[in-house]
Tab-separated table of C-alpha atoms in Angstrom:
chain	number	residue	atom	x	y	z
A	1	MET	CA	-14.561	-6.775	3.430
A	2	LYS	CA	-12.962	-10.167	2.860
A	3	GLY	CA	-9.221	-10.431	2.961
A	4	LEU	CA	-7.310	-7.286	2.337
A	5	VAL	CA	-7.982	-6.013	-1.119
A	6	LEU	CA	-8.527	-2.331	-0.590
A	7	ALA	CA	-9.477	0.553	-2.803
A	8	LEU	CA	-7.647	0.002	-6.058
A	9	ALA	CA	-5.352	-2.724	-4.777
A	10	LEU	CA	-3.837	-3.465	-8.144
A	11	THR	CA	-1.179	-6.033	-8.853
A	12	LEU	CA	-0.122	-5.850	-12.448
A	13	PRO	CA	2.760	-7.252	-14.408
A	14	GLY	CA	5.003	-4.636	-15.848
A	15	PRO	CA	8.593	-3.853	-16.627
A	16	ALA	CA	10.742	-3.457	-13.553
A	17	SER	CA	12.265	-0.031	-13.369
A	18	ALA	CA	14.740	1.713	-11.155
A	19	VAL	CA	13.001	3.896	-8.627
A	20	ASP	CA	14.651	6.736	-6.825
A	21	ASN	CA	15.385	5.913	-3.211
A	22	PRO	CA	13.095	8.639	-1.777
A	23	THR	CA	10.114	7.015	-3.513
A	24	VAL	CA	10.877	3.613	-2.016
A	25	GLN	CA	11.466	5.299	1.331
A	26	SER	CA	8.027	6.934	1.127
A	27	VAL	CA	6.434	3.503	0.592
A	28	LEU	CA	8.309	2.091	3.579
A	29	ALA	CA	7.369	5.103	5.712
A	30	TRP	CA	3.690	4.689	4.790
A	31	LEU	CA	3.830	1.000	5.693
A	32	GLU	CA	5.560	1.852	8.979
A	33	VAL	CA	2.605	4.070	9.889
A	34	ILE	CA	0.377	1.027	9.342
A	35	ASP	CA	2.811	-1.191	11.276
A	36	ASN	CA	2.464	1.200	14.227
A	37	GLY	CA	-1.326	0.873	14.159
A	38	ALA	CA	-1.899	4.474	13.015
A	39	TYR	CA	-4.429	3.327	10.428
A	40	ASN	CA	-6.294	6.626	10.221
A	41	GLN	CA	-3.016	8.477	9.646
A	42	SER	CA	-2.181	6.123	6.758
A	43	TRP	CA	-5.635	6.761	5.289
A	44	GLU	CA	-5.213	10.536	5.614
A	45	SER	CA	-1.846	10.446	3.827
A	46	SER	CA	-3.160	8.337	0.937
A	47	ALA	CA	-4.224	9.810	-2.397
A	48	PRO	CA	-7.635	11.507	-2.668
A	49	MET	CA	-8.660	8.757	-5.108
A	50	PHE	CA	-8.104	6.171	-2.348
A	51	ARG	CA	-10.056	8.164	0.237
A	52	GLN	CA	-12.990	8.481	-2.201
A	53	GLN	CA	-13.167	4.678	-2.559
A	54	VAL	CA	-12.697	3.636	1.093
A	55	THR	CA	-13.828	5.445	4.222
A	56	SER	CA	-11.457	5.818	7.146
A	57	GLU	CA	-13.641	3.411	9.134
A	58	GLN	CA	-13.595	0.770	6.376
A	59	TRP	CA	-9.809	1.099	6.086
A	60	GLN	CA	-9.300	0.733	9.826
A	61	GLU	CA	-11.632	-2.271	9.999
A	62	ALA	CA	-9.912	-4.012	7.088
A	63	LEU	CA	-6.456	-3.476	8.568
A	64	GLU	CA	-7.634	-4.682	11.992
A	65	GLN	CA	-8.857	-7.905	10.368
A	66	ALA	CA	-5.958	-8.503	8.005
A	67	ARG	CA	-2.834	-6.939	9.488
A	68	LYS	CA	-3.230	-7.163	13.246
A	69	PRO	CA	-3.265	-11.005	13.334
A	70	LEU	CA	0.085	-11.082	11.501
A	71	GLY	CA	1.895	-9.488	14.429
A	72	LYS	CA	4.933	-7.264	14.171
A	73	VAL	CA	6.911	-6.891	10.976
A	74	LEU	CA	10.213	-8.754	11.209
A	75	SER	CA	11.568	-7.827	7.781
A	76	ARG	CA	10.522	-6.146	4.582
A	77	GLU	CA	12.440	-5.943	1.299
A	78	VAL	CA	11.470	-4.430	-2.034
A	79	GLN	CA	11.105	-7.236	-4.607
A	80	SER	CA	10.105	-5.207	-7.635
A	81	THR	CA	8.734	-1.949	-8.907
A	82	SER	CA	6.851	-1.218	-12.096
A	83	GLU	CA	5.618	2.018	-13.604
A	84	HIS	CA	2.291	2.348	-15.399
A	85	SER	CA	0.437	5.128	-17.199
A	86	SER	CA	-2.915	3.376	-16.864
A	87	LEU	CA	-4.477	0.722	-14.683
A	88	PRO	CA	-7.823	-1.077	-15.018
A	89	GLY	CA	-10.607	0.819	-13.284
A	90	ALA	CA	-8.466	3.879	-12.645
A	91	PRO	CA	-8.026	7.135	-14.541
A	92	ASP	CA	-4.871	7.523	-16.604
A	93	GLY	CA	-1.932	8.946	-14.715
A	94	LYS	CA	1.463	8.050	-13.341
A	95	TYR	CA	1.341	4.915	-11.200
A	96	LEU	CA	3.984	2.899	-9.441
A	97	VAL	CA	3.431	-0.650	-8.169
A	98	VAL	CA	5.870	-1.731	-5.454
A	99	LYS	CA	6.014	-5.376	-4.341
A	100	LEU	CA	7.703	-6.243	-1.066
A	101	ALA	CA	8.755	-9.554	0.453
A	102	SER	CA	7.735	-9.305	4.096
A	103	SER	CA	7.983	-11.428	7.202
A	104	PHE	CA	5.749	-11.067	10.250
A	105	GLU	CA	5.708	-12.653	13.706
A	106	ASN	CA	2.784	-14.891	12.730
A	107	LYS	CA	3.431	-15.241	8.974
A	108	ALA	CA	6.924	-16.055	7.820
A	109	ARG	CA	6.390	-15.128	4.166
A	110	ALA	CA	4.060	-12.546	2.756
A	111	THR	CA	3.952	-10.316	-0.294
A	112	GLU	CA	2.786	-6.764	0.185
A	113	THR	CA	1.850	-4.718	-2.864
A	114	VAL	CA	1.479	-0.960	-2.633
A	115	THR	CA	0.150	0.978	-5.601
A	116	LEU	CA	1.024	4.664	-5.724
A	117	LYS	CA	-0.244	7.509	-7.885
A	118	LYS	CA	1.602	10.719	-8.583
A	119	VAL	CA	-0.506	13.525	-7.098
A	120	GLN	CA	0.782	17.091	-7.318
A	121	GLY	CA	4.349	15.860	-7.650
A	122	GLN	CA	4.159	13.382	-4.751
A	123	TRP	CA	3.661	9.607	-4.777
A	124	ARG	CA	0.594	8.775	-2.663
A	125	ALA	CA	-0.927	5.373	-1.914
A	126	VAL	CA	-4.017	4.328	-3.870
A	127	GLY	CA	-3.975	0.621	-3.075
A	128	TYR	CA	-2.619	-1.990	-0.719
A	129	PHE	CA	-2.765	-5.759	-0.969
A	130	ILE	CA	-1.182	-8.409	1.224
A	131	LYS	CA	-1.053	-12.138	0.657
């Protein structure tokens, strides 16, 4: 896998919308699991759609290649959120795209994009992209 475009790592323009704090907190908590190197745990807590597209081993390998060299997270701030009812290549549903401005030990500026899907009333990750 080149770079870190995983599963349905979708970055789409869309209207910014207010998101309840628990939703943003769930994104940050999921990213913290990744920050701590618990890659398999992040895979297990992602949406079934994500796990059908990427095996746990592929996910771990991709994160080892893309995230580990960046070092520890120094800061992370939500830049924008956008809600979608459909995304290219994905079934219709409720999606949320969260973009974060992040800083790492070895990369001063990065943009992380987490795409979530509402699954049984909970927002679960279906995509992650970092550049």
